[in-house]
Structure formats: structure tokens, C-alpha cells
CSV table of C-alpha atoms in Angstrom, one decimal:
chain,number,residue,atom,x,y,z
A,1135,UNK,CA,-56.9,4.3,-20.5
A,1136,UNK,CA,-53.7,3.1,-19.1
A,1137,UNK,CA,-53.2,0.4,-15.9
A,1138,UNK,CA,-50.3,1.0,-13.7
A,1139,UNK,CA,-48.7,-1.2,-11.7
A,1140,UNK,CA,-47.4,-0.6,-8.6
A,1141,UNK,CA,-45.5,-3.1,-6.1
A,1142,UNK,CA,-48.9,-3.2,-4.1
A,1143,UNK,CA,-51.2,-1.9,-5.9
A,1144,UNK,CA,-52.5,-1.3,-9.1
A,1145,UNK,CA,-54.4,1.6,-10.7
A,1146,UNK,CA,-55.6,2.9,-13.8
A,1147,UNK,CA,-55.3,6.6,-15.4
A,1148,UNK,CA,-58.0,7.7,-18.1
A,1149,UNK,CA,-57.5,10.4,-20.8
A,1150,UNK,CA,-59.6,13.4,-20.5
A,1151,UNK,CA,-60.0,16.8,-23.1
A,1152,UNK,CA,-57.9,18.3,-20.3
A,1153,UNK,CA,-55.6,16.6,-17.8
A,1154,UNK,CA,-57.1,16.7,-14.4
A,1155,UNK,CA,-54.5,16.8,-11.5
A,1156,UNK,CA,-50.7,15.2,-11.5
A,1157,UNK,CA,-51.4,13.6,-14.7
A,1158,UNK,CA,-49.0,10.9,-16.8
A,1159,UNK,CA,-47.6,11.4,-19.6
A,1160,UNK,CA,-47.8,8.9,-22.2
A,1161,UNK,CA,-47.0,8.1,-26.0
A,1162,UNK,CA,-47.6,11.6,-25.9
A,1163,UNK,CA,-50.8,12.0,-24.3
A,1164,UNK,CA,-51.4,13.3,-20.6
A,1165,UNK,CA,-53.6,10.6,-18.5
A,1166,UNK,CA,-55.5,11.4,-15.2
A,1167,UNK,CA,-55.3,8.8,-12.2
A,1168,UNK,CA,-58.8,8.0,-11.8
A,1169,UNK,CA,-58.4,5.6,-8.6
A,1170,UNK,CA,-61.3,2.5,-8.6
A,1171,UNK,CA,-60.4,1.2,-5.3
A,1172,UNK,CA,-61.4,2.7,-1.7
A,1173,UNK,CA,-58.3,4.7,0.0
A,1174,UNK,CA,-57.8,5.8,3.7
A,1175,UNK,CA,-57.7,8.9,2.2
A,1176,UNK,CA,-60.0,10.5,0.0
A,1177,UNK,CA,-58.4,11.0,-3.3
A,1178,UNK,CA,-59.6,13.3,-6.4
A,1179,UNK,CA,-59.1,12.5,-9.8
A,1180,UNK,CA,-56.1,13.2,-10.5
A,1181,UNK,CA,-54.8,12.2,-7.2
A,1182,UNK,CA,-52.7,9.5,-5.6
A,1183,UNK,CA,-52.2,8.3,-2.1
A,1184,UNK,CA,-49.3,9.7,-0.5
A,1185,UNK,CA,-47.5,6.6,-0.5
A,1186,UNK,CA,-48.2,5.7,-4.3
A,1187,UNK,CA,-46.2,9.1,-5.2
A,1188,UNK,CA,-43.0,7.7,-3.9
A,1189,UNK,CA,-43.2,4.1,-6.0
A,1190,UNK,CA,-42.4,4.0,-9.0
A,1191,UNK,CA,-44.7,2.0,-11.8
A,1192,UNK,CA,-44.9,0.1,-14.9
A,1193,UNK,CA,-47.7,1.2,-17.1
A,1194,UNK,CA,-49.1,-2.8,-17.8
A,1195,UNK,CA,-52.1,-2.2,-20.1
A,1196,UNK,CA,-53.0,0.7,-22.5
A,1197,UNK,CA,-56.3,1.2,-24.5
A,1198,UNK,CA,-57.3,3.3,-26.6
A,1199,UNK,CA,-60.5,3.0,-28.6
A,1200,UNK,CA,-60.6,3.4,-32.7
């Protein structure tokens, strides 16, 4: 899992056996947006909001389990 910040908002991605959607690259692995909080729109996983896809981010937080 990986937590990305944007200027208004903040999201997190989660690692699947296949990338689902516009997924994020990562230390090498592909991450899918799995969006936790309710949108105007109604997004997929592997989706962002329209206006998300024209900030950029900072990935804050990254776990990955042992």
C-alpha cells in the first residue's frame, strides 16, 4: 500500500497480482488507486477524479507487509 498526497486530498493505491486501471509505478511495483473517500463521481479501482489526474503527488507512506 502506498498513501499519496495530493494538495487537497489524499489517497491511497494498493498492490494487486495484476494492476487494475492507471496504476503507479513504484520501487518497481505497479499500485492501483483504490479511493476510501466518497467522490462526486463514481470512481473504479483504478480510477481518479478528473481533477486528481492533473495534480501532481508525493507518495507519503508506503507499506509493505513481510
Amino acid at each position: 500500500m502506498i498513501t499519496l498526497l495530493y494538495p487537497t486530498h489524499i489517497t491511497m493505491a494498493v498492490q494487486f497480482e495484476q494492476p487494475i486501471g492507471d496504476a503507479i509505478l513504484y520501487n518497481g511495483k505497479y499500485y492501483s488507486v483504490c479511493e476510501p473517500t466518497p467522490q462526486a463521481q463514481s470512481l473504479a479501482i483504478g480510477q481518479l477524479s478528473d481533477e486528481l489526474k492533473k495534480q501532481s503527488y508525493q507518495i507519503v507512506y508506503h507499506y509493505e507487509p513481510r
